[in-house]
């Protein structure tokens, strides 16, 4: 199993550009989420999903969109990139209907810089 | 509602003990503990659930005081490999897992 994979590993954008960060897991996990981590800070929840077709907002959803058309994939879209979105983005997944109360498996992260 | 962690940083010598605390102003369903090394993804340590159940991989102990909405992570006989940033995450209601700002632990020889 590859676990949780994220692409790209690194990305540089110009202000106003849009892009999609990819996240995929091969563990058949129902629960998936996106976090951002700024230097010296904790993990802040952007969006999460409890299953295919179901998504909801986290603490810092503005400027980001998500969709969950399959169990495996949970892409994060930046609509119009801003320097404030410079961060490391982590995708995570966990198992079962009570996935929130199980181990979260994190992907390796995407380091995004917006100029 | 972000949990509050203390201390923000701690420096130990190998073999010493440390306690990291996590508190919330609201009733908790569960508390999660993760460790992150520099440049890497967070790695699961333990979950403590309301009602007393615990799930964990490593030989690290923790407590969960449901009445006080507090959890503590106990690192005993620390090793160099324990160095990193420790995050607690909490579930208050719904499906959100929110993390604290982390506690940076440095273990020196």
XYZ file of C-alpha atoms in Angstrom:
224
model
C 0.000 0.000 0.000
C 1.221 3.490 -0.839
C -0.774 5.021 2.039
C -1.586 8.704 1.564
C 0.083 10.343 -1.422
C 0.202 14.024 -2.284
C 1.283 15.778 -5.441
C 3.110 17.953 -6.138
C 5.755 17.997 -3.388
C 6.689 21.601 -4.150
C 4.878 24.356 -6.029
C 5.499 28.035 -6.709
C 2.578 30.148 -7.866
C 2.075 33.763 -8.741
C -0.627 35.773 -7.032
C -3.968 35.170 -8.711
C -3.125 31.807 -10.227
C -5.233 28.779 -9.438
C -4.158 25.216 -8.889
C -5.208 21.885 -7.445
C -3.311 19.963 -4.805
C -3.873 16.258 -5.215
C -4.405 13.776 -2.403
C -5.083 10.068 -2.766
C -5.226 7.126 -0.390
C -5.406 3.415 -1.098
C -6.588 2.258 2.335
C -10.342 2.628 1.651
C -10.595 5.271 4.357
C -13.860 7.151 4.672
C -12.550 10.204 6.508
C -10.166 12.591 4.736
C -9.043 16.080 5.610
C -6.770 18.931 4.570
C -4.601 20.932 6.958
C -2.225 23.818 6.457
C 0.827 24.383 8.597
C 2.551 27.737 8.730
C 6.120 28.073 10.091
C 6.209 27.414 13.813
C 2.479 26.899 13.918
C 0.138 24.054 14.453
C -2.075 22.321 11.935
C -5.158 24.240 10.919
C -8.093 22.380 9.396
C -9.180 23.659 5.971
C -11.821 21.174 4.810
C -12.774 17.619 5.600
C -14.907 14.808 4.216
C -16.646 11.918 5.970
C -17.237 10.025 2.735
C -17.651 10.317 -1.007
C -19.962 13.191 -1.870
C -19.823 14.733 1.616
C -17.547 17.635 2.508
C -17.570 20.350 5.138
C -15.572 23.388 6.176
C -12.879 23.469 8.802
C -11.338 26.417 10.620
C -9.790 28.215 7.639
C -11.814 27.364 4.485
C -11.733 30.743 2.723
C -9.941 30.650 -0.623
C -10.126 26.867 -0.924
C -12.582 24.432 -2.489
C -12.811 20.659 -2.184
C -14.818 17.856 -3.687
C -14.963 14.118 -2.991
C -16.237 12.175 -5.955
C -14.490 8.934 -4.962
C -13.380 7.352 -1.707
C -9.746 7.474 -2.823
C -9.295 11.089 -3.913
C -9.718 14.401 -2.114
C -8.289 17.308 -4.149
C -7.871 20.798 -2.734
C -8.358 23.725 -5.092
C -6.875 27.163 -4.614
C -9.167 29.510 -6.475
C -6.965 32.613 -6.726
C -3.674 32.197 -4.905
C -2.570 34.845 -2.422
C 0.759 35.226 -0.551
C -1.116 34.429 2.681
C -1.652 30.916 1.328
C 2.073 30.209 1.373
C 2.241 27.178 3.629
C 2.773 23.454 3.877
C -0.379 21.517 3.115
C -1.039 18.096 4.601
C -3.733 15.658 3.616
C -4.804 12.995 6.119
C -7.146 10.018 6.162
C -8.549 7.589 8.698
C -10.679 4.518 8.726
C -14.236 3.640 9.512
C -17.385 5.564 10.193
C -15.813 6.742 13.412
C -12.728 7.750 11.486
C -12.354 10.803 13.573
C -11.548 8.642 16.578
C -8.938 6.556 14.811
C -5.353 7.143 13.773
C -4.957 9.840 11.153
C -2.506 8.879 8.397
C -0.799 11.955 6.999
C 0.605 12.408 3.520
C 4.138 13.794 3.030
C 2.894 17.333 2.413
C 2.971 19.904 -0.384
C 5.122 22.993 0.120
C 3.427 25.914 -1.612
C 4.918 29.345 -2.150
C 2.814 32.169 -3.562
C 4.766 35.138 -4.891
C -12.020 25.673 19.261
C -8.263 25.196 19.309
C -6.821 23.338 22.312
C -4.113 25.023 24.363
C -0.807 23.243 24.871
C 1.821 23.831 27.522
C 4.699 24.274 27.723
C 5.534 25.744 24.319
C 9.009 24.286 24.441
C 11.072 22.043 26.672
C 14.706 20.969 26.627
C 15.765 17.718 28.248
C 18.863 15.656 28.696
C 18.646 12.063 27.605
C 16.982 9.969 30.286
C 14.950 12.808 31.806
C 11.158 12.935 31.945
C 8.703 15.465 30.571
C 4.977 16.150 30.677
C 3.089 17.963 27.927
C -0.369 19.274 28.678
C -3.387 19.930 26.504
C -6.544 21.674 27.611
C -9.852 22.696 26.138
C -12.600 25.029 27.252
C -15.264 22.607 25.993
C -16.159 18.993 26.664
C -14.090 16.593 24.607
C -14.996 13.394 22.780
C -11.396 12.464 22.174
C -7.817 13.691 22.411
C -5.167 12.794 19.844
C -1.395 13.031 20.209
C 1.038 13.274 17.275
C 4.758 13.883 16.918
C 6.305 15.718 13.999
C 9.977 15.821 13.162
C 11.353 18.715 11.189
C 10.379 18.566 7.525
C 8.229 15.470 7.979
C 4.547 14.653 8.354
C 2.964 14.215 11.781
C 3.020 10.671 13.094
C 0.334 9.158 15.315
C 1.148 8.434 18.955
C -2.088 7.907 20.832
C -5.818 8.561 21.030
C -7.711 8.853 24.287
C -11.450 8.510 24.039
C -14.253 9.636 26.278
C -15.082 6.710 28.511
C -11.511 5.588 29.017
C -10.528 3.745 25.837
C -7.019 4.355 24.578
C -5.402 3.485 21.270
C -1.715 3.824 20.644
C 1.355 2.362 19.007
C 4.259 3.401 21.108
C 5.328 2.943 24.677
C 4.192 6.434 25.563
C 1.596 7.035 28.250
C -1.064 9.671 28.504
C -4.023 10.597 30.632
C -7.400 12.155 29.874
C -9.356 13.985 32.541
C -12.827 14.308 31.023
C -14.167 16.528 33.791
C -11.381 19.055 33.410
C -11.167 18.689 29.602
C -7.451 18.093 29.931
C -4.951 15.563 28.674
C -1.308 15.025 29.508
C 1.370 13.163 27.587
C 4.103 11.583 29.709
C 7.534 11.062 28.178
C 9.706 9.053 30.518
C 13.383 8.176 30.219
C 13.574 10.328 27.110
C 15.685 9.276 24.155
C 17.261 11.398 21.431
C 14.612 10.069 19.036
C 11.878 11.720 21.127
C 12.913 15.137 19.825
C 10.311 16.867 17.710
C 7.143 18.875 17.980
C 4.228 17.283 19.814
C 0.700 18.212 18.852
C -2.505 17.469 20.640
C -5.699 17.384 18.647
C -9.199 17.450 20.063
C -12.667 16.484 18.913
C -15.376 18.506 20.603
C -18.367 17.686 18.453
C -19.239 16.965 14.882
C -16.405 15.756 12.721
C -13.659 18.278 13.301
C -10.238 17.352 14.627
C -8.441 20.567 15.574
C -4.840 20.804 16.738
C -2.986 22.942 19.221
C 0.074 24.976 18.321
C 2.480 22.316 19.448
C 5.176 21.761 22.043
C 8.749 21.655 20.813
C 10.759 18.998 22.618
C 14.541 18.857 22.360
C 16.457 15.968 23.882
C 20.190 16.504 24.199
C 22.861 13.868 24.876
